[in-house]
Structures are given as structure tokens and as C-alpha cells.
Tab-separated table of C-alpha atoms in Angstrom:
chain	number	residue	atom	x	y	z
R	2	MET	CA	107.264	102.179	156.797
R	3	LYS	CA	106.938	98.834	155.076
R	4	ASN	CA	106.255	100.458	151.664
R	5	VAL	CA	109.682	102.254	151.937
R	6	GLU	CA	111.164	99.181	152.992
R	7	LYS	CA	109.974	97.119	149.970
R	8	ASN	CA	111.121	99.552	147.731
R	9	GLN	CA	114.580	99.634	148.970
R	10	GLU	CA	114.840	96.031	148.846
R	11	GLU	CA	113.386	96.061	145.177
R	12	ASP	CA	116.473	98.167	143.499
R	13	MET	CA	118.998	95.908	145.271
R	14	CYS	CA	120.639	92.727	144.250
R	15	SER	CA	119.025	89.494	145.888
R	16	ILE	CA	122.231	87.756	145.273
R	17	LYS	CA	125.858	88.717	145.424
R	18	GLU	CA	127.292	87.797	141.987
R	19	ILE	CA	130.418	89.889	140.581
R	20	HIS	CA	130.515	90.312	137.118
R	21	THR	CA	134.377	90.315	136.594
R	22	ASP	CA	134.273	90.889	132.697
R	23	SER	CA	131.529	93.923	132.884
R	24	ILE	CA	133.251	95.811	135.741
R	25	LYS	CA	136.916	95.462	133.802
R	26	LYS	CA	134.898	96.790	130.792
R	27	ALA	CA	133.693	99.771	132.484
R	28	LYS	CA	136.178	100.540	134.470
R	29	LYS	CA	138.245	101.253	131.080
R	30	GLN	CA	135.979	104.079	130.202
R	31	LEU	CA	136.556	106.000	133.534
R	32	GLU	CA	138.999	109.064	133.235
R	33	ASP	CA	141.151	109.975	135.707
R	34	GLU	CA	140.482	111.993	139.004
R	35	GLU	CA	141.190	115.383	137.868
R	36	THR	CA	138.789	115.067	135.091
R	37	TYR	CA	136.017	114.092	137.393
R	38	GLN	CA	136.676	117.001	139.552
R	39	LEU	CA	136.822	119.540	136.680
R	40	LEU	CA	133.484	117.915	135.564
R	41	ALA	CA	131.586	117.970	138.546
R	42	GLU	CA	132.997	121.915	139.229
R	43	THR	CA	131.555	122.665	135.695
R	44	PHE	CA	128.075	120.856	136.680
R	45	LYS	CA	127.553	123.223	140.014
R	46	ILE	CA	127.749	125.956	137.542
R	47	PHE	CA	124.713	124.682	135.792
R	48	GLY	CA	123.151	124.485	139.199
R	49	ASN	CA	122.027	128.197	139.240
R	50	THR	CA	118.923	129.394	137.475
R	51	THR	CA	120.052	132.897	136.446
R	52	ARG	CA	123.276	131.203	134.915
R	53	LEU	CA	121.300	128.930	132.957
R	54	LYS	CA	119.017	131.770	131.935
R	55	ILE	CA	122.130	133.696	130.854
R	56	MET	CA	123.328	130.848	128.840
R	57	SER	CA	120.028	130.155	127.225
R	58	LEU	CA	119.893	133.384	125.852
R	59	LEU	CA	123.234	133.304	124.375
R	60	SER	CA	122.655	130.150	122.922
R	61	VAL	CA	120.362	131.949	120.488
R	62	GLU	CA	122.199	135.457	120.171
R	63	ASP	CA	125.488	136.928	120.982
R	64	LEU	CA	124.392	139.838	123.843
R	65	CYS	CA	126.033	142.966	125.424
R	66	VAL	CA	125.570	142.858	129.087
R	67	CYS	CA	122.987	145.598	128.869
R	68	ASP	CA	120.941	143.354	126.593
R	69	LEU	CA	120.894	140.551	129.320
R	70	CYS	CA	120.287	143.137	132.159
R	71	GLU	CA	117.246	144.047	129.929
R	72	ALA	CA	116.200	140.556	128.854
R	73	MET	CA	116.705	139.178	132.725
R	74	ASP	CA	115.393	142.663	134.146
R	75	MET	CA	118.257	142.243	136.901
R	76	SER	CA	121.346	144.836	137.569
R	77	GLN	CA	124.482	145.259	135.518
R	78	SER	CA	126.449	144.014	138.640
R	79	ALA	CA	124.165	140.889	139.387
R	80	ILE	CA	124.878	139.985	135.814
R	81	SER	CA	128.459	140.808	135.363
R	82	HIS	CA	129.072	138.381	138.583
R	83	GLN	CA	127.306	135.388	137.107
R	84	LEU	CA	129.184	136.085	133.786
R	85	ARG	CA	132.459	136.187	135.579
R	86	THR	CA	131.478	132.756	137.257
R	87	LEU	CA	130.439	131.465	133.771
R	88	ARG	CA	133.914	133.036	132.299
R	89	ALA	CA	136.143	131.121	134.951
R	90	GLN	CA	134.643	127.800	133.651
R	91	ASN	CA	135.124	128.334	129.970
R	92	LEU	CA	131.701	128.114	129.496
R	93	VAL	CA	131.241	132.097	127.963
R	94	LYS	CA	134.145	134.257	126.308
R	95	TYR	CA	133.284	137.941	125.423
R	96	LYS	CA	134.797	140.467	123.007
R	97	LYS	CA	135.100	144.041	123.178
R	98	GLU	CA	132.954	145.989	120.693
R	99	GLY	CA	133.949	149.715	121.314
R	100	LYS	CA	132.706	150.510	124.782
R	101	GLN	CA	130.485	147.225	125.130
R	102	ALA	CA	130.882	143.708	126.080
R	103	ARG	CA	129.587	141.547	123.718
R	104	TYR	CA	129.115	137.714	125.212
R	105	SER	CA	128.639	134.545	123.649
R	106	LEU	CA	128.625	130.825	124.523
R	107	ALA	CA	132.544	129.599	124.594
R	108	ASP	CA	131.435	126.292	122.111
R	109	LYS	CA	129.185	123.899	120.701
R	110	HIS	CA	129.434	121.910	123.721
R	111	VAL	CA	128.158	124.274	126.293
R	112	VAL	CA	124.836	124.350	124.116
R	113	GLU	CA	124.730	121.053	123.833
R	114	ILE	CA	124.873	120.489	127.700
R	115	LEU	CA	122.354	122.874	128.132
R	116	LYS	CA	119.509	121.678	125.101
R	117	ILE	CA	120.187	118.071	126.081
R	118	GLY	CA	119.319	119.112	130.244
R	119	ILE	CA	116.671	120.778	129.090
R	120	GLU	CA	115.056	117.990	126.908
R	121	HIS	CA	115.797	115.741	130.277
R	122	VAL	CA	113.768	117.296	132.399
R	123	LEU	CA	111.041	117.868	129.702
R	124	GLU	CA	110.637	114.230	129.347
């Protein structure tokens, strides 16, 4: 128990000194509350391994639902459910090609978020 208490003390200030200039500079970078709410909702989407795998596959190649089902060994209804969730957050888009719906990532930002996240966890 002493080690836990010691570790808690190490990551805290031992004196109270407010750095007003630093606070002002940092607060200028804050966005409005709605922006952070939308960001939190977007990051929740990244909290599901199936959706992460779908986005990883789509970062390489645009794929139809059938391709995604085959690649992930999942049912069409399960993949479609996850794709609807991803579409609702504007993370993927699709276009109809005859009787098929081909999916792709919505934009380069999605690829970058995914890539940076994977790099971070592999460090």
C-alpha cells in the first residue's frame, strides 16, 4: 500500500503555484463544448474492434459488403450494422455499383487517426 501512496505523491505538485500565462495560452486552444462532445462520440466509435478492423481493411481498398463479410468471417447483417454506425459518424461512405454497395473511408483524416492509433499502441 505504501508504494501506491508514494506513486500517487510523485505525480502531483508538492507546492501550489499557478502559472497564469501558461493557463491563458493553453485555454486559447480549447474548442467549444459541442466540438469536444462530437469528438468524444467519434472516439467511441473507435472503441470497437470490429469497426477498427473494417476501417483497417478499407484503408487499403474500397470493398463491398460481401468482401468485408468474407474478409472478417462475419454475417452480412453484423457487418451492415457496423457500417451503419460508421456512416452515421461520417467515418465511411459508400456508392452503389449496380447491386453492390462499395465502401470506402470518408476522408484522409480517418486513415490518419487509425494509423496514428496503431503506431501509438505498437510503441
